[in-house]
Coordinates of C-alpha atoms in Angstrom, one line a residue:
M1 CA -93.2 -21.2 150.0
M2 CA -92.3 -18.7 152.6
N3 CA -94.6 -15.7 153.0
S4 CA -92.9 -12.7 151.6
T5 CA -95.3 -10.0 153.4
I6 CA -93.8 -8.2 156.2
S7 CA -95.2 -6.1 158.9
T8 CA -94.1 -2.7 160.1
E9 CA -92.8 -4.4 163.4
E10 CA -90.7 -7.1 161.5
L11 CA -89.4 -4.3 159.1
L12 CA -88.1 -2.5 162.2
Q13 CA -86.5 -5.4 163.3
E14 CA -84.9 -6.2 159.9
R15 CA -83.5 -2.6 159.8
I16 CA -81.9 -2.9 163.3
K17 CA -80.2 -6.1 162.1
E18 CA -79.0 -4.2 159.1
L19 CA -77.6 -1.3 161.2
S20 CA -75.9 -3.9 163.5
C21 CA -74.5 -5.6 160.5
L22 CA -73.0 -2.4 159.3
Y23 CA -71.3 -1.6 162.4
E24 CA -69.8 -5.2 163.0
V25 CA -68.5 -5.2 159.4
S26 CA -66.9 -1.7 160.1
A27 CA -65.3 -3.2 163.2
I28 CA -64.0 -6.2 161.6
I29 CA -62.5 -4.1 158.9
S30 CA -61.1 -1.6 161.3
A31 CA -59.5 -4.5 163.2
H32 CA -58.2 -6.4 160.2
Q33 CA -54.5 -7.5 160.6
G34 CA -52.8 -10.3 158.9
S35 CA -54.8 -12.8 156.9
L36 CA -57.3 -11.1 154.5
S37 CA -59.2 -14.5 154.0
T38 CA -59.8 -14.6 157.6
T39 CA -61.1 -11.2 157.6
L40 CA -63.5 -11.8 154.6
D41 CA -64.9 -15.2 156.2
K42 CA -66.0 -13.0 159.4
I43 CA -67.6 -10.6 157.1
C44 CA -69.6 -13.4 155.3
L45 CA -70.9 -15.0 158.6
V46 CA -71.8 -11.5 160.0
L47 CA -73.7 -10.6 156.6
K48 CA -75.7 -13.9 156.7
Q49 CA -77.4 -13.0 160.1
A50 CA -78.6 -9.7 158.6
W51 CA -81.2 -10.9 156.0
R52 CA -84.8 -11.7 156.8
F53 CA -84.5 -15.3 156.7
S54 CA -81.0 -15.7 157.9
E55 CA -81.5 -19.4 158.6
H56 CA -81.9 -19.9 154.9
A57 CA -79.5 -17.3 153.5
L58 CA -76.5 -18.5 152.0
I59 CA -73.5 -16.0 151.5
E60 CA -71.2 -16.3 148.4
L61 CA -68.1 -14.0 148.1
Q62 CA -65.5 -14.0 145.2
L63 CA -62.6 -11.6 145.1
E64 CA -60.1 -12.6 142.8
S65 CA -58.5 -15.8 144.0
Y66 CA -60.6 -15.8 147.2
Y67 CA -63.6 -17.7 147.2
F68 CA -66.1 -18.5 150.3
T69 CA -69.4 -19.7 150.9
T70 CA -71.5 -20.2 154.2
S71 CA -72.5 -23.6 152.9
I72 CA -72.9 -25.4 149.7
I73 CA -75.0 -23.3 147.1
P74 CA -78.1 -25.3 145.6
E75 CA -78.3 -25.4 141.9
N76 CA -81.3 -23.3 141.8
T77 CA -81.4 -20.2 143.9
V78 CA -82.5 -16.6 143.9
F79 CA -80.2 -14.2 144.8
Q80 CA -79.0 -10.6 145.4
N81 CA -75.7 -9.7 143.9
S82 CA -73.5 -6.7 144.2
A83 CA -70.1 -6.4 142.5
I84 CA -66.7 -5.6 144.2
I85 CA -64.9 -2.9 142.5
I86 CA -61.0 -2.4 143.0
F87 CA -59.4 0.6 141.3
D88 CA -62.5 0.9 139.1
E89 CA -62.4 -2.5 137.8
D90 CA -65.0 -5.4 138.6
R91 CA -62.7 -7.8 140.5
G92 CA -65.4 -10.1 142.4
F93 CA -68.9 -10.1 143.7
V94 CA -70.9 -11.0 146.9
K95 CA -74.3 -12.8 146.7
V96 CA -77.0 -13.5 149.1
H97 CA -78.7 -16.6 147.8
Y98 CA -82.2 -18.3 148.9
P99 CA -83.1 -21.7 147.6
S100 CA -85.4 -21.2 144.8
D101 CA -87.8 -24.0 145.9
Q102 CA -88.8 -21.9 148.9
F103 CA -88.2 -18.4 148.0
T104 CA -88.8 -15.8 145.2
E105 CA -87.1 -12.5 144.6
K106 CA -90.0 -10.9 146.7
H107 CA -88.5 -12.2 149.7
F108 CA -85.7 -9.8 149.5
L109 CA -86.0 -6.3 151.0
A110 CA -84.8 -3.0 149.1
D111 CA -82.8 -2.1 152.3
E112 CA -81.1 -5.3 152.1
E113 CA -79.9 -4.4 148.5
K114 CA -78.4 -1.2 149.9
L115 CA -76.5 -3.3 152.8
L116 CA -75.2 -5.6 150.4
N117 CA -74.0 -2.7 148.2
K118 CA -72.5 -0.9 151.2
V119 CA -70.8 -4.3 152.3
A120 CA -69.4 -4.8 148.9
S121 CA -68.0 -1.1 148.7
D122 CA -66.2 -1.8 152.3
V123 CA -64.9 -5.0 150.9
G124 CA -63.5 -3.1 148.1
V125 CA -61.8 -0.5 150.4
L126 CA -60.4 -3.3 152.5
Y127 CA -58.7 -4.8 149.6
E128 CA -57.5 -1.5 148.0
R129 CA -56.0 -1.1 151.5
H130 CA -54.4 -4.4 151.3
L131 CA -52.8 -3.9 148.1
N132 CA -51.9 -0.2 148.5
K133 CA -50.6 -0.3 152.2
G134 CA -48.9 2.7 153.2
K135 CA -49.7 4.6 150.0
E136 CA -51.5 8.2 150.0
E137 CA -53.7 6.8 147.2
L138 CA -55.5 4.7 149.9
L139 CA -56.7 8.0 151.8
K140 CA -57.8 9.7 148.6
R141 CA -60.0 6.7 147.8
S142 CA -61.5 6.2 151.4
V143 CA -62.5 9.8 151.4
E144 CA -64.4 9.3 148.2
R145 CA -66.3 6.4 149.3
V146 CA -69.8 6.7 150.5
D147 CA -70.2 7.9 154.0
R148 CA -71.5 5.1 156.5
L149 CA -73.7 7.5 158.1
S150 CA -75.5 8.6 155.1
I151 CA -76.7 4.8 154.7
L152 CA -77.6 4.8 158.4
G153 CA -79.6 8.0 158.0
E154 CA -81.7 6.7 155.1
I155 CA -82.5 3.5 157.1
T156 CA -83.5 5.3 160.4
A157 CA -85.4 8.0 158.4
G158 CA -87.4 5.2 156.9
I159 CA -88.0 3.6 160.3
A160 CA -89.3 6.8 161.7
H161 CA -91.7 7.8 158.8
E162 CA -93.0 4.1 158.7
L163 CA -93.8 4.0 162.4
N164 CA -95.4 7.4 163.2
T165 CA -98.5 6.8 161.8
P166 CA -99.4 3.3 163.2
L167 CA -97.9 4.4 166.5
G168 CA -100.4 7.4 166.4
N169 CA -103.3 5.2 166.0
I170 CA -102.2 2.7 168.6
L171 CA -101.7 5.6 171.1
G172 CA -105.3 6.9 170.1
F173 CA -107.3 3.8 170.3
A174 CA -105.8 2.7 173.6
E175 CA -106.5 6.2 175.3
F176 CA -110.0 5.7 173.9
I177 CA -110.4 2.3 175.4
R178 CA -108.8 3.7 178.8
D179 CA -111.3 6.6 179.0
R180 CA -114.5 4.8 178.1
T181 CA -114.1 1.5 179.7
V182 CA -115.1 0.9 183.4
E183 CA -113.6 -2.6 183.6
K184 CA -110.4 -2.7 185.7
Q185 CA -108.3 -5.2 183.9
S186 CA -109.3 -3.2 180.6
Q187 CA -107.8 -0.1 182.1
L188 CA -104.8 -1.5 183.3
D189 CA -104.1 -3.4 179.9
S190 CA -104.8 -0.1 178.1
A191 CA -102.3 1.8 180.2
K192 CA -99.5 -0.8 179.4
I193 CA -100.2 -0.2 175.8
I194 CA -100.1 3.6 176.1
K195 CA -96.9 3.4 178.0
A196 CA -95.4 1.1 175.4
A197 CA -96.5 3.3 172.4
I198 CA -95.2 6.5 174.0
Y199 CA -91.7 4.7 174.7
S200 CA -91.8 3.7 171.1
R201 CA -92.6 7.2 170.0
E202 CA -89.7 8.6 171.8
V203 CA -87.5 6.1 169.9
V204 CA -89.0 7.3 166.6
K205 CA -88.3 10.9 167.5
K206 CA -84.6 9.9 168.5
L207 CA -84.5 8.2 165.0
M208 CA -85.5 11.1 163.4
F209 CA -83.0 13.4 165.3
F210 CA -80.0 11.0 164.3
S211 CA -81.1 11.0 160.7
C212 CA -81.3 14.8 160.5
E213 CA -85.0 14.6 159.7
M214 CA -85.9 17.1 162.5
P215 CA -86.0 20.7 161.1
Q216 CA -83.7 23.0 163.0
N217 CA -84.9 26.5 164.5
M218 CA -81.7 28.3 164.8
K219 CA -81.7 31.8 166.8
F220 CA -79.7 33.7 169.4
V221 CA -80.6 32.5 172.8
E222 CA -79.1 32.8 176.2
I223 CA -77.5 29.2 177.4
V224 CA -77.5 29.6 181.2
P225 CA -81.5 29.8 181.5
I226 CA -81.7 26.5 179.0
V227 CA -79.3 24.9 181.2
S228 CA -81.0 25.7 184.5
D229 CA -84.3 24.6 183.0
A230 CA -82.9 21.4 181.9
L231 CA -81.6 20.8 185.4
S232 CA -85.0 22.1 187.0
L233 CA -87.0 19.7 184.8
L234 CA -84.7 16.8 185.9
G235 CA -85.0 17.7 189.7
P236 CA -87.2 14.6 190.6
N237 CA -84.7 12.4 188.8
F238 CA -81.9 13.7 190.7
S239 CA -84.2 13.4 194.1
K240 CA -85.1 9.8 193.2
A241 CA -81.5 8.8 192.6
E242 CA -80.6 10.7 195.8
I243 CA -77.7 12.7 194.4
S244 CA -77.4 16.5 193.7
Y245 CA -75.8 19.0 191.4
E246 CA -73.5 21.8 191.3
V247 CA -73.3 24.6 188.7
D248 CA -70.5 26.8 187.7
F249 CA -71.7 29.5 185.2
K250 CA -68.9 31.7 184.2
E251 CA -71.1 34.2 182.0
L252 CA -74.6 34.5 183.1
Q253 CA -75.5 36.5 179.9
L254 CA -73.6 34.2 177.3
E255 CA -75.5 34.1 174.2
A256 CA -75.1 31.7 171.0
Q257 CA -76.8 30.8 167.9
L258 CA -78.5 27.4 168.0
D259 CA -81.7 25.4 168.4
P260 CA -82.8 25.8 171.9
I261 CA -84.9 22.6 171.7
Q262 CA -82.2 20.3 170.3
L263 CA -79.8 21.8 173.0
T264 CA -82.2 21.0 175.7
Q265 CA -82.4 17.4 174.0
V266 CA -78.6 17.0 174.3
L267 CA -78.6 18.2 178.1
F268 CA -81.4 15.8 178.9
N269 CA -79.5 12.7 177.3
I270 CA -76.3 13.7 179.1
L271 CA -77.6 14.5 182.2
I272 CA -80.0 11.3 182.2
N273 CA -76.8 9.1 181.6
A274 CA -75.0 10.9 184.4
I275 CA -77.7 10.4 187.0
Y276 CA -77.9 6.6 185.8
V277 CA -74.4 5.8 186.5
S278 CA -74.0 8.0 189.7
P279 CA -73.7 6.4 193.1
K280 CA -76.1 7.8 195.9
N281 CA -75.0 11.0 197.7
T282 CA -72.5 12.0 194.9
V283 CA -72.5 15.3 193.1
I284 CA -73.0 16.0 189.4
K285 CA -71.1 19.2 188.4
V286 CA -72.2 21.3 185.3
S287 CA -69.9 24.1 184.0
V288 CA -70.8 26.6 181.3
Y289 CA -67.9 28.8 179.9
S290 CA -66.6 30.2 176.4
D291 CA -63.6 31.4 174.4
N292 CA -63.6 33.9 171.5
S293 CA -65.6 31.3 169.0
S294 CA -67.1 28.7 170.9
F295 CA -69.0 27.8 174.3
F296 CA -68.5 24.7 176.3
I297 CA -71.0 22.7 178.5
E298 CA -69.0 20.2 180.7
I299 CA -71.1 17.6 182.9
A300 CA -69.0 15.8 185.2
D301 CA -70.4 12.6 187.3
Q302 CA -68.6 10.6 190.0
G303 CA -69.6 7.2 188.5
P304 CA -67.4 4.3 187.6
G305 CA -66.3 5.8 184.3
V306 CA -66.1 4.6 180.8
D307 CA -64.1 1.7 180.0
A308 CA -61.4 2.5 177.5
A309 CA -62.5 -0.1 175.2
L310 CA -66.0 1.6 175.1
K311 CA -65.2 4.9 174.6
T312 CA -65.1 4.9 170.8
K313 CA -68.6 3.0 170.8
I314 CA -70.7 5.1 173.0
F315 CA -72.0 7.6 170.3
E316 CA -72.8 4.7 168.1
P317 CA -76.8 4.0 167.3
F318 CA -78.0 1.2 169.3
F319 CA -75.0 0.8 171.6
T320 CA -76.0 0.8 175.4
T321 CA -74.3 -0.6 178.6
K322 CA -77.9 -0.6 180.3
P323 CA -79.8 -3.8 180.7
I324 CA -82.3 -4.7 178.1
G325 CA -85.4 -2.6 178.5
E326 CA -83.9 0.4 180.3
G327 CA -82.1 1.9 177.1
S328 CA -82.6 2.2 173.5
G329 CA -78.9 2.9 172.8
L330 CA -79.9 6.1 170.9
G331 CA -79.6 8.7 173.3
L332 CA -75.9 9.5 172.8
S333 CA -75.9 8.8 169.1
V334 CA -78.8 11.4 169.1
V335 CA -76.5 14.0 171.2
H336 CA -73.7 13.4 168.8
G337 CA -75.9 13.8 165.6
I338 CA -77.2 17.2 167.1
V339 CA -73.7 18.5 168.0
K340 CA -72.4 17.7 164.7
S341 CA -75.4 19.4 162.7
H342 CA -74.5 22.5 164.9
K343 CA -70.8 22.3 163.6
G344 CA -69.7 21.4 167.1
D345 CA -67.8 18.6 168.8
I346 CA -68.4 16.3 171.9
R347 CA -65.8 14.3 173.7
T348 CA -65.3 12.4 176.9
F349 CA -62.6 12.0 179.5
D350 CA -61.8 10.9 182.8
N351 CA -63.0 12.8 185.8
S352 CA -60.7 13.2 189.0
P353 CA -60.6 11.2 191.3
K354 CA -63.2 9.0 189.4
G355 CA -66.1 9.3 186.8
T356 CA -66.5 10.8 183.6
V357 CA -66.7 14.3 182.2
V358 CA -68.7 14.9 178.9
Q359 CA -67.8 18.1 177.2
V360 CA -69.9 19.5 174.4
Q361 CA -68.4 22.5 172.4
L362 CA -70.7 24.6 170.1
P363 CA -69.9 27.7 168.0
L364 CA -71.2 31.0 169.4
K365 CA -72.3 31.9 165.8
M366 CA -73.3 29.6 162.8
S367 CA -71.2 30.6 159.9

């Protein structure tokens, strides 16, 4: 019998798998053309990988005349089940089975059930679109569906809350060992633990930003000093990368209503990405200007630019083009979440002759 208990670290890994599954299913549905059965087959195979014991998980999906299983279903199983609703009628189901001789219902996670319900809902939307291609009713029903980001918010907020306390304990005890020990190897080992804990705490903080769990302190502030301070604090990063920056501030006294800490977070993430992709001896240009209702911050680098196929993905959580260990894939999703919470917009476009311009648009006053 498999062990049903799960550690905090394992829970984090499972939730990341769930997030990845949501995005892969969404991508499959967005790319759907032609055969419905082929698309449903792909969804089942992706769904199987999201479960805790994926090598033992068996996916069964029935939708009217369509039926698919990832392998033969044993006679005795335990399973999670979600109905597929089409135009307010039960037309099928999707189930995740485990063999009952090795598993019980306790081996399933609550968030796996949320994920299964979301996938069943997405399959329902896909089938409605298939039946109602080209009709306005599709748009109405799509809007009424649960927003994918609300599910992501629940998952990420859960990760953040569950990790905060153990990370604090790890960091505290590691600092205690470092300060009290005289043995060189112990000092080095504790320093590594501290570094890893601090990195993990920053990931947690980003998750909380992404899930809108961080309270906002909205007030009227001057924009140029915030931008200047961010550039100054990142001075060592510019120097180390052997690049420079130029500023173009159209209005030195420009004021807007926002959370200054969160604006700094936005600037840091965009600038650090720009520094990362910029070749040596190039310049990052930072512009600030406004119109009647909004102000704009543009950060332009001279790097390789963003591939057209990736432009729609760069704001997704856990998506990164950096090597493993160099990026959490949360930076730009945090930026996107903060900008949207300020009722603003963020977009990217090609710089000339090469590179990328990231433009942040925020209202001068929150309504």
